[in-house]
Amino acid sequence: MPSAAPAAQSPARKALIKMGLVRDIDLALHLPLRYEDETRITPLAQARDGSTVQIEATVTTSEVQLRPRRQLLVQVDDGTGTCELRFFSFYPSHLKTLAVGARLRFRGEVRGGFWGRQMLHPAFRAASGELPRALTPVYPTVNGLPQAYLRRAIVTALQRVDLPETVAPDLPPLPLGPGLWQPGRSAMTLREALQFLHHPPPDVPLATLEDHSHPAWQRLKAEELLAQQISQLQSKRARDHLRAPVLAIQTAAEGGDLPTLLRAALPFGLTGAQERVCAEIAADLARGVPMHRLLQGDVGSGKTVVAALSALVAIDAGWQCALMAPTEILAEQHFGKLVGWLEPLLAPRGLRVAWLAGAQKKKERASMLALVESGEAALVVGTHAVIQEQVRFARLGLAVIDEQHRFGVAQRLALRKKLAASQLEPHLLMMSATPIPRTLAMSYYADLDVSTIDELPPGRTPVVTKLIADSRKDEVVARIAAQVAAGRQVYWVCPLIEESEALDLSNATATHAELSEALPGVLVGLLHSRMPVAEKRAVMELFTSGAMGVLVSTTVIEVGVDVPNASLMVIEHAERFGLSQLHQLRGRVGRGAAASACVLLYAPNESGRVGETAKERLRAMAETSDGFEIARRDLEIRGPGEFLGARQSGAPLLRFADLQTDTLLLDWAREAAPVLLDRHPALAERHVARWLGGKADYLKA
Ligand code: ADP
Ligand code: MG
């Protein structure tokens, strides 16, 4: 532990703590972004134009000029040539150091102009002392934490830190070529690897350091991935010691058990994929250990009915189920559907489906809460309201979270606690339409079990996606008219304008007015997030019932809305949307048997162009409708940080390993984690503490 007394913290020390650089090991693992070569002095005569060099020279003139702007101009001479140094910001102390006659080392980019060589704002230091023998590290830092301070702190920490090897020699070998680091088979210790990366010798090929392919980097990345895998395995195993209700079919009642009754009542048969995931879930529920299962399936793959069947398993066993959705509209759709499916089966048993949402009349809410508390509500559907404190479940056996990426760790924890009094935890089923790419599933989600619906219900026609320039809006409007004339319905989505919700709204309002005028005789509705809930509900009802031909909305319809008769989705300013958002929106159509289309209207920006990543997104949309492929490309475009969203907020992301390039290391870490944990539990413990410190808890929710 650092020795500094917390009472008198310097700003730099505070900045260190803020960056999580608290223990010596944290500093030792804070690795450079890049390096500067201060090991050589270049004679000015040999300094190439545009190169970054270190020179050692004597100040010949030094003066402050006021025009054209205040600046310090310094001339230096190293015997082979001269150079002019310019500083636009400087302190009185600079003037003293840069006085005529001073001999100093300067480091910066040389520009050779008509007026001779120049350096802008070079770094400088006294010319005394030997040249360093290693490259100078440049660390990631924040305001108020100077490189020099950070470098000193890291050097001290490296000397002090205790670094026993934690990667046991009997772990499986890495599936990599010769010359690369192997556990137990390499001469390079962790200390040597760190020493090397902080202070590499000047002859090392810089490219292998910068792209993290050097064996020393490989070793650290492998260790980092191993820590992550162990930590997730630990939380998974810890969960195996917890108890959950055993939810297995009980009834031999007339006509069969509840799930069987629902299957018989459904107007369709389940797909093979739905059957398979239902069986996976049922097996978990019967185990008496809390399930933490992620159910992923593309938009429209039919997750809701799987949730309903799972709920019925719980209910049949005499327990309650909660289903939580991120928006009121979505929760309401679920409620409508589930009431239709379940109430006929529940009513004979004296059970009901309850509704809980933020915007609810006091009286209604009170009666719903009473139903939940008495256990009469076998299923509770709602928004975040479901996890509020006043909601007391009699016997919560299963909690289902739809669009799980919209919820955070805290909410998941709150749900788990809803059964705390009885020493049991409820089972957890998380659903997501955004499939998690394999590498992410294997790393950040390694503690979850995953079920995948990889098949769409039969009879769906693929959605044709068209990219159309904004200037051809008229054609799109004609297309809308034709669809509506054929009895179909249309979504028109206006983009979210991040800076201003008001602008966003005025945009949608204007579009609504335009379309109403352009489509006489068609009922055009408007839906946006600021509308009162009752109004939203009324609009949705008109659209769901088929009375409304066109629904103009902001992205509120993004998730879950299910209107099979809708056959055309128009997305305005599609270039402003994220890839998975576009995919989700497109999934709102093509749910019935009618041929469906998605039109992505794009508009060039002021400079007449569509940005590169926006182009990539639109291209991906036109090229594929496979949710997994979309997710993979999305990860490629955005990186895991954004992709993970709420799950990881506050949790440590991988700092060094890159899931795109380090899949072999990830495979190794997955294989090695259980081995280390089983054969060398103390080493495993130490390894996780070293890499994750106190942060491992975030990953366990
Ligand atoms: P998502 O996975 O996106 O939540 P939904 O559960 O909303 O998808 O299902 C989309 C539509 O498909 C719904 O209208 C649902 O009733 C219907 N559906 C679900 N499973 C099947 C099936 N096996 N055969 C036909 N239609 C189905
Ligand atoms: Mg859904």
XYZ file of C-alpha atoms and ligand atoms in Angstrom:
729
model
C 0.000 0.000 0.000
C 1.215 3.535 -0.664
C 2.656 5.264 2.327
C 1.252 8.770 1.735
C -0.978 9.954 4.543
C -4.464 10.528 3.170
C -4.793 13.716 5.256
C -2.496 15.814 3.080
C -3.223 14.848 -0.471
C -1.638 16.814 -3.267
C -3.750 17.407 -6.384
C -1.591 14.904 -8.278
C -2.133 12.284 -5.582
C -5.877 12.898 -5.720
C -5.792 12.496 -9.485
C -3.978 9.184 -9.056
C -6.686 7.915 -6.746
C -9.362 9.121 -9.110
C -7.769 7.069 -11.871
C -7.887 4.017 -9.627
C -4.112 4.019 -9.225
C -4.132 3.325 -5.526
C -2.060 0.239 -4.856
C 1.484 -0.310 -6.063
C 0.187 -3.043 -8.324
C -2.312 -0.644 -9.915
C 0.572 1.634 -10.842
C 2.693 -1.262 -12.037
C -0.137 -2.326 -14.333
C -0.669 1.190 -15.672
C 1.132 0.686 -18.953
C 2.358 3.280 -21.445
C 0.319 4.435 -24.394
C 3.501 5.113 -26.344
C 7.128 5.989 -25.874
C 9.520 8.831 -26.544
C 13.054 8.174 -27.538
C 15.299 10.296 -25.330
C 18.171 7.870 -25.524
C 19.910 9.665 -28.381
C 20.977 13.165 -29.250
C 20.595 14.107 -32.902
C 22.957 16.737 -34.319
C 20.845 19.525 -35.795
C 22.576 19.187 -39.128
C 21.195 15.631 -39.382
C 17.655 16.339 -38.152
C 15.264 15.606 -40.995
C 12.368 17.957 -41.618
C 9.270 16.665 -39.803
C 11.087 14.199 -37.541
C 10.826 14.242 -33.771
C 14.288 14.435 -32.268
C 16.202 15.314 -29.170
C 18.932 17.891 -29.547
C 21.437 19.270 -27.083
C 22.258 22.908 -27.687
C 23.220 26.223 -26.120
C 20.858 29.185 -25.962
C 22.238 32.098 -28.007
C 19.323 34.523 -27.812
C 16.141 34.532 -25.755
C 13.469 37.218 -26.006
C 9.782 37.801 -25.480
C 8.019 39.212 -28.527
C 4.637 40.877 -28.266
C 3.653 40.946 -31.941
C 1.931 39.376 -33.795
C 1.167 37.644 -30.484
C 2.978 37.243 -27.212
C 5.603 34.556 -27.520
C 9.009 33.516 -26.270
C 11.570 33.174 -29.052
C 14.760 31.280 -28.316
C 17.692 30.633 -30.656
C 19.921 27.647 -29.963
C 23.131 26.348 -31.504
C 24.572 22.845 -31.116
C 27.740 23.374 -33.120
C 26.356 21.650 -36.213
C 23.527 24.072 -36.813
C 20.967 26.417 -35.294
C 17.274 26.206 -34.531
C 14.590 28.648 -33.440
C 12.299 27.592 -30.598
C 8.898 29.193 -30.116
C 6.736 29.105 -26.972
C 3.285 30.675 -26.985
C 2.679 29.946 -23.346
C 5.439 30.218 -20.796
C 6.103 31.094 -17.193
C 8.696 33.422 -15.691
C 10.622 30.307 -14.636
C 10.984 29.357 -18.305
C 12.742 32.625 -18.987
C 15.268 31.799 -16.290
C 15.924 28.269 -17.510
C 16.129 29.380 -21.119
C 18.579 32.208 -20.438
C 21.405 32.952 -22.886
C 24.306 30.565 -22.343
C 22.234 27.743 -20.862
C 22.941 24.299 -22.291
C 19.813 22.183 -22.520
C 18.239 19.175 -24.188
C 15.215 19.906 -26.326
C 12.788 17.417 -27.743
C 10.241 18.131 -30.437
C 9.398 18.058 -34.089
C 11.833 19.906 -36.346
C 10.368 21.944 -39.139
C 12.820 23.240 -41.704
C 11.392 26.387 -43.231
C 12.672 29.164 -45.414
C 13.755 31.019 -42.294
C 15.677 28.056 -40.961
C 14.844 25.211 -38.556
C 12.106 25.628 -35.972
C 10.599 23.742 -33.067
C 7.237 24.633 -31.592
C 6.901 24.141 -27.846
C 9.701 21.617 -27.462
C 10.090 19.828 -24.151
C 13.350 20.743 -22.467
C 15.510 19.748 -19.567
C 19.022 20.417 -18.273
C 21.771 18.800 -20.322
C 23.448 17.346 -17.283
C 23.578 13.642 -16.583
C 23.732 10.566 -18.715
C 21.216 9.868 -21.439
C 18.526 7.434 -20.338
C 19.088 3.875 -21.527
C 15.432 3.039 -22.042
C 12.648 4.653 -24.017
C 10.630 7.165 -22.027
C 7.062 5.962 -21.356
C 4.086 8.196 -22.020
C 1.172 7.137 -19.823
C -2.554 7.658 -20.057
C -3.251 10.474 -17.635
C -5.729 13.171 -16.661
C -5.567 16.886 -15.988
C -3.592 17.684 -12.892
C -1.455 14.572 -13.121
C 1.782 15.447 -14.931
C 3.684 12.711 -16.783
C 6.765 13.342 -14.682
C 4.861 12.718 -11.450
C 3.221 9.617 -12.847
C 6.554 8.272 -14.105
C 8.171 8.715 -10.710
C 5.232 7.104 -8.941
C 5.377 4.120 -11.287
C 9.125 3.656 -10.938
C 8.767 3.617 -7.153
C 5.789 1.291 -7.276
C 7.620 -1.106 -9.584
C 10.540 -1.300 -7.183
C 8.315 -1.859 -4.187
C 5.608 -4.120 -5.534
C 5.536 -7.780 -4.648
C 5.078 -9.758 -7.859
C 4.997 -13.470 -7.234
C 3.930 -15.429 -10.297
C 0.273 -16.406 -10.201
C 0.049 -18.140 -13.556
C 0.917 -21.679 -12.549
C 3.253 -23.644 -14.850
C 0.777 -26.491 -15.193
C -1.851 -24.400 -16.975
C -2.695 -25.377 -20.550
C -0.285 -23.984 -23.141
C -1.181 -21.074 -25.336
C -2.069 -22.074 -28.868
C 0.446 -19.662 -30.342
C 3.553 -19.847 -32.448
C 7.112 -20.112 -31.196
C 8.720 -17.131 -29.526
C 5.555 -16.123 -27.763
C 4.977 -16.255 -24.091
C 3.886 -19.566 -22.608
C 2.865 -20.143 -19.023
C 5.681 -21.925 -17.238
C 7.679 -22.252 -20.414
C 9.038 -18.781 -20.728
C 12.009 -17.180 -19.118
C 10.148 -13.899 -18.824
C 8.722 -13.328 -15.371
C 5.853 -10.967 -14.767
C 8.292 -8.513 -13.235
C 10.485 -8.677 -16.315
C 7.541 -8.211 -18.627
C 6.381 -5.139 -16.717
C 9.877 -3.720 -16.456
C 10.243 -4.201 -20.183
C 6.957 -2.527 -21.095
C 7.523 0.443 -18.814
C 11.127 0.955 -19.886
C 11.877 -0.839 -23.145
C 15.388 -0.730 -24.594
C 15.729 1.662 -27.546
C 16.375 -1.077 -30.098
C 12.984 -2.789 -29.650
C 10.756 -2.664 -32.748
C 8.277 0.010 -31.671
C 5.510 -1.408 -33.838
C 5.260 -4.570 -31.716
C 4.834 -2.428 -28.634
C 2.300 -0.151 -30.203
C 0.075 -2.910 -31.555
C 0.507 -4.929 -28.332
C 1.825 -7.948 -30.211
C 5.156 -8.158 -28.396
C 5.449 -11.266 -26.151
C 5.545 -9.067 -23.064
C 2.229 -7.587 -24.094
C 0.822 -11.007 -24.942
C 1.654 -12.141 -21.480
C -0.100 -9.206 -19.819
C -3.152 -9.494 -22.011
C -3.391 -13.210 -21.283
C -3.158 -12.483 -17.566
C -5.804 -9.805 -17.769
C -8.208 -12.112 -19.606
C -7.461 -14.858 -17.130
C -8.373 -12.573 -14.228
C -11.656 -11.713 -15.892
C -12.482 -15.354 -16.538
C -11.629 -16.435 -13.024
C -13.669 -13.660 -11.507
C -16.706 -14.643 -13.559
C -16.224 -18.298 -12.831
C -16.049 -17.470 -9.143
C -19.314 -15.600 -9.243
C -20.918 -18.401 -11.183
C -19.731 -20.934 -8.632
C -20.768 -18.718 -5.746
C -24.208 -18.686 -7.263
C -24.209 -22.454 -7.349
C -24.135 -22.378 -3.563
C -27.224 -20.212 -3.402
C -30.653 -21.730 -3.270
C -33.665 -20.976 -5.393
C -37.116 -22.482 -5.432
C -37.418 -25.720 -7.340
C -39.794 -24.857 -10.138
C -41.023 -28.027 -11.688
C -44.380 -28.991 -13.088
C -46.641 -30.044 -10.212
C -50.108 -30.474 -11.551
C -51.594 -33.554 -12.862
C -54.742 -31.452 -13.025
C -57.433 -32.017 -15.549
C -56.285 -31.176 -19.061
C -52.637 -31.003 -18.037
C -50.219 -28.539 -16.535
C -50.218 -24.833 -17.301
C -47.485 -24.756 -19.975
C -49.144 -27.630 -21.794
C -52.455 -25.812 -21.678
C -50.912 -22.673 -23.158
C -49.247 -24.611 -25.967
C -52.595 -26.103 -26.823
C -54.253 -22.696 -26.842
C -51.652 -20.869 -28.966
C -52.618 -20.216 -32.577
C -49.186 -21.404 -33.687
C -46.755 -24.173 -32.901
C -43.372 -23.326 -31.418
C -40.314 -23.335 -33.614
C -37.624 -25.914 -32.935
C -35.427 -23.175 -31.469
C -38.186 -22.026 -29.137
C -38.739 -25.612 -27.976
C -35.050 -26.012 -27.306
C -34.666 -22.839 -25.239
C -37.856 -23.632 -23.312
C -36.329 -26.973 -22.363
C -33.032 -25.300 -21.349
C -34.890 -22.876 -19.135
C -37.137 -25.544 -17.620
C -34.087 -27.638 -16.731
C -32.550 -24.642 -14.933
C -35.747 -23.832 -13.083
C -36.015 -27.359 -11.724
C -32.501 -27.325 -10.254
C -33.014 -25.401 -7.028
C -30.064 -23.133 -7.883
C -30.772 -19.609 -9.121
C -30.805 -19.475 -12.896
C -29.006 -16.554 -14.523
C -29.801 -17.122 -18.124
C -29.644 -14.788 -21.057
C -32.195 -15.530 -23.736
C -31.081 -13.977 -26.967
C -32.982 -14.030 -30.158
C -33.288 -11.683 -33.051
C -36.164 -9.249 -33.183
C -39.321 -11.149 -33.990
C -37.889 -14.526 -33.062
C -40.635 -15.019 -30.466
C -39.069 -14.484 -27.069
C -42.301 -13.380 -25.431
C -43.991 -16.723 -25.711
C -40.899 -18.384 -24.260
C -41.131 -15.988 -21.327
C -44.816 -16.831 -20.955
C -44.171 -20.573 -20.933
C -41.365 -20.151 -18.408
C -43.639 -18.042 -16.224
C -46.213 -20.805 -16.342
C -43.681 -23.344 -15.146
C -43.093 -21.144 -12.104
C -46.782 -20.540 -11.577
C -47.635 -24.196 -11.962
C -45.127 -24.915 -9.214
C -46.978 -22.470 -6.984
C -44.673 -19.447 -7.340
C -44.975 -15.937 -8.741
C -43.300 -14.465 -11.778
C -42.343 -10.840 -12.523
C -41.738 -9.467 -15.993
C -40.039 -6.102 -16.317
C -39.656 -4.080 -19.517
C -37.748 -0.811 -20.004
C -40.579 1.334 -21.356
C -44.210 1.697 -20.493
C -45.313 1.031 -24.060
C -43.404 -2.181 -24.270
C -44.527 -3.316 -20.836
C -48.080 -2.599 -21.837
C -47.776 -4.634 -25.022
C -46.498 -7.528 -22.978
C -49.268 -7.079 -20.488
C -51.920 -7.116 -23.199
C -50.502 -10.214 -24.792
C -49.893 -12.082 -21.535
C -53.325 -11.313 -20.164
C -54.777 -12.746 -23.362
C -52.683 -15.876 -23.150
C -52.581 -16.497 -19.419
C -55.732 -15.233 -17.754
C -57.984 -17.927 -19.241
C -55.650 -20.496 -17.708
C -55.141 -18.694 -14.417
C -58.709 -17.656 -13.684
C -59.916 -21.192 -12.831
C -57.177 -21.334 -10.205
C -58.142 -17.981 -8.748
C -54.976 -16.306 -10.056
C -54.439 -13.101 -12.038
C -51.978 -10.993 -13.999
C -51.127 -7.688 -12.300
C -49.893 -4.431 -13.828
C -47.412 -2.033 -12.240
C -46.145 1.159 -13.836
C -45.023 4.622 -12.806
C -48.005 6.441 -14.244
C -50.725 4.602 -12.393
C -53.629 5.870 -10.343
C -53.084 5.543 -6.619
C -56.069 3.353 -6.080
C -55.282 1.022 -8.933
C -51.721 0.784 -7.744
C -52.757 -0.027 -4.199
C -55.002 -2.824 -5.357
C -52.239 -4.208 -7.607
C -49.762 -4.108 -4.722
C -52.230 -6.027 -2.590
C -52.580 -8.688 -5.292
C -48.807 -9.054 -5.464
C -48.435 -9.271 -1.725
C -51.203 -11.820 -1.288
C -49.853 -13.967 -4.081
C -53.083 -13.764 -6.045
C -51.123 -12.070 -8.826
C -49.292 -15.025 -10.295
C -47.653 -12.802 -12.880
C -46.701 -9.151 -12.436
C -45.917 -7.182 -15.572
C -44.534 -3.661 -15.569
C -41.731 -1.177 -15.834
C -39.112 -0.264 -13.235
C -42.082 0.094 -10.899
C -41.869 -3.664 -10.367
C -38.682 -3.386 -8.340
C -39.700 -0.484 -6.146
C -39.501 -0.972 -2.440
C -43.215 -1.024 -1.742
C -43.651 -3.990 -4.058
C -43.660 -7.075 -1.878
C -43.969 -10.450 -3.498
C -45.484 -13.320 -1.603
C -43.392 -15.914 -3.430
C -41.319 -14.569 -6.293
C -39.881 -17.553 -8.104
C -38.861 -16.157 -11.462
C -38.009 -12.684 -12.713
C -37.889 -11.965 -16.436
C -36.130 -8.852 -17.727
C -36.912 -7.888 -21.284
C -34.359 -5.877 -23.267
C -31.916 -6.514 -20.484
C -29.245 -4.166 -21.853
C -31.522 -1.271 -20.956
C -31.225 -2.144 -17.293
C -28.272 -1.769 -15.002
C -26.622 -3.900 -12.404
C -28.499 -2.174 -9.595
C -31.874 -3.115 -11.025
C -30.907 -6.722 -11.467
C -29.707 -6.817 -7.875
C -32.960 -5.259 -6.689
C -34.940 -7.990 -8.406
C -32.806 -10.693 -6.874
C -33.429 -9.253 -3.426
C -37.197 -9.490 -3.799
C -37.149 -12.909 -2.213
C -34.373 -12.257 0.272
C -36.435 -12.862 3.403
C -36.783 -16.536 2.629
C -33.071 -17.350 2.134
C -33.847 -18.089 -1.472
C -33.114 -16.139 -4.605
C -35.491 -15.970 -7.534
C -34.458 -17.314 -10.921
C -33.462 -14.691 -13.459
C -34.219 -14.768 -17.165
C -32.766 -11.883 -19.153
C -33.939 -11.364 -22.695
C -32.217 -9.441 -25.420
C -32.814 -8.831 -29.084
C -29.282 -7.601 -29.499
C -27.316 -10.779 -29.830
C -24.021 -10.679 -28.074
C -21.096 -11.459 -30.337
C -19.315 -14.646 -29.392
C -16.229 -12.963 -27.987
C -18.274 -10.695 -25.730
C -20.424 -13.568 -24.572
C -17.270 -15.440 -23.694
C -15.707 -12.583 -21.799
C -18.017 -10.080 -20.186
C -20.979 -12.413 -20.043
C -19.051 -15.540 -19.118
C -20.938 -15.834 -15.832
C -24.278 -16.137 -17.594
C -25.740 -19.135 -19.324
C -26.944 -18.270 -22.771
C -29.876 -19.638 -24.741
C -30.245 -18.598 -28.323
C -33.300 -18.602 -30.574
C -31.621 -18.874 -33.931
C -34.683 -19.410 -36.058
C -37.544 -17.137 -37.004
C -41.149 -18.349 -36.972
C -42.127 -19.723 -40.368
C -43.937 -17.702 -42.974
C -41.994 -14.503 -42.483
C -40.878 -12.805 -45.639
C -37.483 -11.190 -45.454
C -37.495 -7.415 -45.160
C -36.054 -5.664 -48.202
C -33.803 -2.788 -47.162
C -33.307 0.234 -49.407
C -30.984 3.198 -48.975
C -32.602 6.284 -50.433
C -31.313 9.854 -50.469
C -33.370 12.371 -48.565
C -33.949 14.311 -51.797
C -36.170 11.483 -53.058
C -38.625 11.693 -50.183
C -41.519 12.153 -52.635
C -41.090 8.644 -53.977
C -41.146 7.307 -50.460
C -44.379 9.120 -49.710
C -45.914 7.594 -52.860
C -44.832 4.191 -51.609
C -46.479 4.829 -48.261
C -49.720 5.752 -50.004
C -49.617 2.477 -51.958
C -49.033 0.397 -48.830
C -51.850 2.050 -46.945
C -54.145 1.628 -49.966
C -53.338 -2.094 -49.834
C -54.494 -2.189 -46.219
C -51.018 -2.193 -44.710
C -49.519 0.060 -42.085
C -46.385 2.152 -41.990
C -43.907 3.385 -39.384
C -42.002 6.603 -39.917
C -39.200 7.115 -37.427
C -37.642 10.531 -36.842
C -34.153 10.700 -35.439
C -33.203 11.646 -31.982
C -31.349 14.910 -32.008
C -29.055 14.545 -29.117
C -28.479 18.168 -28.251
C -32.101 19.026 -28.029
C -35.136 17.053 -27.155
C -37.258 20.041 -28.115
C -35.812 20.133 -31.614
C -36.286 16.429 -31.849
C -39.916 16.921 -31.081
C -40.492 19.819 -33.455
C -38.959 17.679 -36.152
C -41.370 14.833 -35.540
C -44.272 17.268 -35.324
C -43.334 18.854 -38.643
C -43.010 15.470 -40.333
C -46.361 14.474 -38.920
C -47.961 17.586 -40.388
C -46.299 17.060 -43.771
C -47.346 13.439 -44.033
C -50.898 14.207 -42.914
C -51.128 16.725 -45.716
C -49.488 14.484 -48.300
C -51.745 11.548 -47.453
C -55.323 12.818 -47.430
C -57.811 10.373 -45.990
C -55.149 8.461 -44.081
C -55.018 8.623 -40.302
C -51.454 9.665 -39.442
C -50.534 9.444 -35.759
C -47.726 10.927 -33.721
C -45.906 9.309 -30.846
C -43.032 10.777 -28.845
C -41.485 10.309 -25.466
C -42.848 13.514 -23.934
C -46.473 12.652 -24.473
C -48.591 11.791 -21.446
C -48.922 8.038 -21.050
C -52.669 8.035 -21.650
C -52.163 9.779 -24.968
C -49.413 7.369 -25.988
C -51.682 4.498 -25.141
C -54.511 5.923 -27.223
C -52.219 6.358 -30.236
C -50.810 2.858 -29.871
C -54.286 1.407 -29.633
C -55.314 3.101 -32.873
C -52.241 1.756 -34.599
C -52.482 -1.752 -33.166
C -56.145 -1.998 -34.102
C -55.320 -1.042 -37.681
C -57.330 2.175 -37.722
C -54.206 4.289 -38.064
C -52.334 3.932 -41.349
C -49.110 5.725 -40.511
C -47.370 6.174 -37.194
C -44.783 8.949 -36.995
C -42.608 8.582 -33.965
C -39.331 9.351 -32.353
C -37.354 6.309 -31.300
C -39.881 5.395 -28.598
C -41.014 2.491 -30.738
C -37.504 1.165 -30.818
C -38.173 -1.860 -28.725
C -40.648 -4.617 -28.832
C -43.696 -3.117 -30.515
C -45.526 -5.873 -32.312
C -47.976 -4.990 -35.074
C -47.841 -7.760 -37.687
C -49.809 -5.771 -40.253
C -47.103 -3.103 -40.511
C -45.159 -3.663 -43.715
C -43.080 -0.536 -44.263
C -40.572 1.121 -41.984
C -39.139 4.472 -42.982
C -36.220 5.758 -40.963
C -35.388 9.379 -41.543
C -31.771 10.508 -41.125
C -30.819 6.879 -40.786
C -27.178 7.962 -40.771
C -27.673 9.281 -37.247
C -28.741 5.973 -35.752
C -26.590 3.252 -34.287
C -26.423 -0.073 -36.022
C -28.282 -2.185 -33.511
C -30.872 0.545 -33.161
C -31.476 0.418 -36.908
C -31.700 -3.340 -36.785
C -34.207 -3.224 -33.946
C -36.298 -0.692 -35.793
C -36.264 -2.732 -38.955
C -37.440 -5.699 -36.908
C -40.773 -3.935 -36.345
C -41.803 -4.916 -39.867
C -41.809 -8.278 -41.568
C -43.713 -9.774 -38.647
C -46.666 -10.858 -40.717
C -46.862 -12.686 -44.026
C -46.858 -9.541 -46.195
C -43.728 -8.577 -48.124
C -42.098 -5.839 -46.087
C -39.540 -3.153 -46.663
C -37.336 -0.837 -44.691
C -36.344 2.470 -46.228
C -33.287 4.164 -44.802
C -33.457 7.812 -45.751
C -30.098 9.460 -45.457
C -29.075 13.074 -45.783
C -25.573 14.330 -46.428
C -24.261 16.842 -43.895
C -23.440 20.476 -44.696
C -20.266 19.501 -46.453
C -22.267 17.205 -48.714
C -21.042 13.936 -47.273
C -22.137 11.073 -45.118
C -19.507 10.199 -42.526
C -17.425 7.042 -42.883
C -18.812 5.115 -39.926
C -22.352 6.152 -40.836
C -21.747 4.780 -44.314
C -20.423 1.562 -42.834
C -23.566 1.201 -40.754
C -25.925 1.816 -43.636
C -23.988 -0.578 -45.823
C -24.166 -3.256 -43.139
C -27.919 -2.773 -42.901
C -28.379 -3.153 -46.627
C -26.113 -6.181 -46.784
C -27.425 -8.335 -43.989
C -30.465 -8.916 -41.839
C -28.766 -11.458 -39.616
C -28.776 -10.081 -36.092
C -25.547 -11.838 -35.180
C -23.711 -10.426 -38.154
C -25.099 -6.979 -37.323
C -23.940 -7.335 -33.732
C -20.496 -8.410 -34.844
C -20.145 -5.400 -37.119
C -21.532 -3.137 -34.450
C -18.883 -4.339 -32.046
C -16.278 -3.709 -34.701
C -17.496 -0.172 -35.307
C -18.127 0.849 -31.722
C -15.860 -1.258 -29.547
C -17.024 -3.126 -26.468
C -17.324 -0.103 -24.165
C -20.405 1.310 -25.778
C -21.739 -2.039 -26.772
C -21.924 -3.242 -23.215
C -23.837 -0.210 -22.049
C -25.525 -0.541 -18.718
C -24.164 -3.906 -17.760
C -20.690 -2.585 -17.447
C -21.311 0.920 -16.188
C -18.688 1.448 -13.543
C -17.174 -1.961 -14.078
C -13.680 -2.398 -15.375
C -13.454 -2.926 -19.074
C -10.560 -4.861 -20.456
C -7.726 -2.405 -20.597
C -5.200 -4.207 -22.719
C -6.746 -7.216 -24.374
C -8.692 -6.576 -27.539
C -11.538 -8.975 -28.184
C -11.182 -8.591 -31.926
C -7.552 -9.572 -32.130
C -6.964 -11.580 -28.987
C -9.430 -14.403 -29.479
C -6.699 -17.019 -29.059
C -5.716 -15.535 -25.725
C -9.374 -15.438 -24.736
C -9.803 -19.111 -25.627
C -6.763 -19.883 -23.546
C -8.029 -17.881 -20.565
C -11.340 -19.700 -20.668
C -9.577 -23.007 -20.609
C -7.045 -21.994 -17.978
C -9.410 -20.299 -15.496
C -11.073 -23.450 -14.106
C -7.709 -25.200 -13.951
C -6.118 -22.453 -11.881
C -9.178 -22.125 -9.679
C -9.359 -25.866 -8.996
C -5.691 -26.722 -8.667
C -4.359 -23.487 -7.178
C -7.192 -21.632 -5.475
C -4.845 -19.361 -3.532
C -3.017 -18.310 -6.685
C -6.328 -17.708 -8.443
C -7.508 -15.518 -5.581
C -4.300 -13.544 -5.683
C -4.440 -13.210 -9.441
C -7.929 -11.712 -9.401
C -7.063 -9.365 -6.548
C -4.017 -8.185 -8.469
C -5.888 -7.411 -11.657
C -9.334 -6.396 -10.514
C -8.731 -5.158 -6.974
C -12.025 -4.243 -5.451
C -13.742 -4.004 -8.798
C -14.673 -7.669 -9.242
C -18.021 -7.190 -7.520
C -19.457 -5.288 -10.449
C -19.215 -8.332 -12.629
C -21.248 -10.492 -10.338
C -24.678 -8.945 -10.620
P -39.360 -10.840 -29.964
O -38.452 -12.009 -29.879
O -38.813 -9.780 -30.847
O -39.775 -10.332 -28.626
P -42.131 -11.522 -30.161
O -42.149 -12.386 -28.974
O -42.742 -10.178 -30.030
O -40.657 -11.378 -30.719
O -42.773 -12.331 -31.351
C -43.000 -11.736 -32.603
C -44.298 -12.217 -33.197
O -44.195 -13.570 -33.580
C -45.436 -12.156 -32.226
O -46.573 -11.722 -32.915
C -45.600 -13.588 -31.768
O -46.893 -13.865 -31.320
C -45.250 -14.338 -33.019
N -44.724 -15.697 -32.813
C -43.925 -16.100 -31.803
N -43.606 -17.404 -31.954
C -44.199 -17.820 -33.090
C -44.243 -19.078 -33.785
N -43.592 -20.137 -33.340
N -44.961 -19.131 -34.925
C -45.601 -18.050 -35.387
N -45.605 -16.845 -34.773
C -44.917 -16.731 -33.647
Mg -39.704 -8.648 -27.499
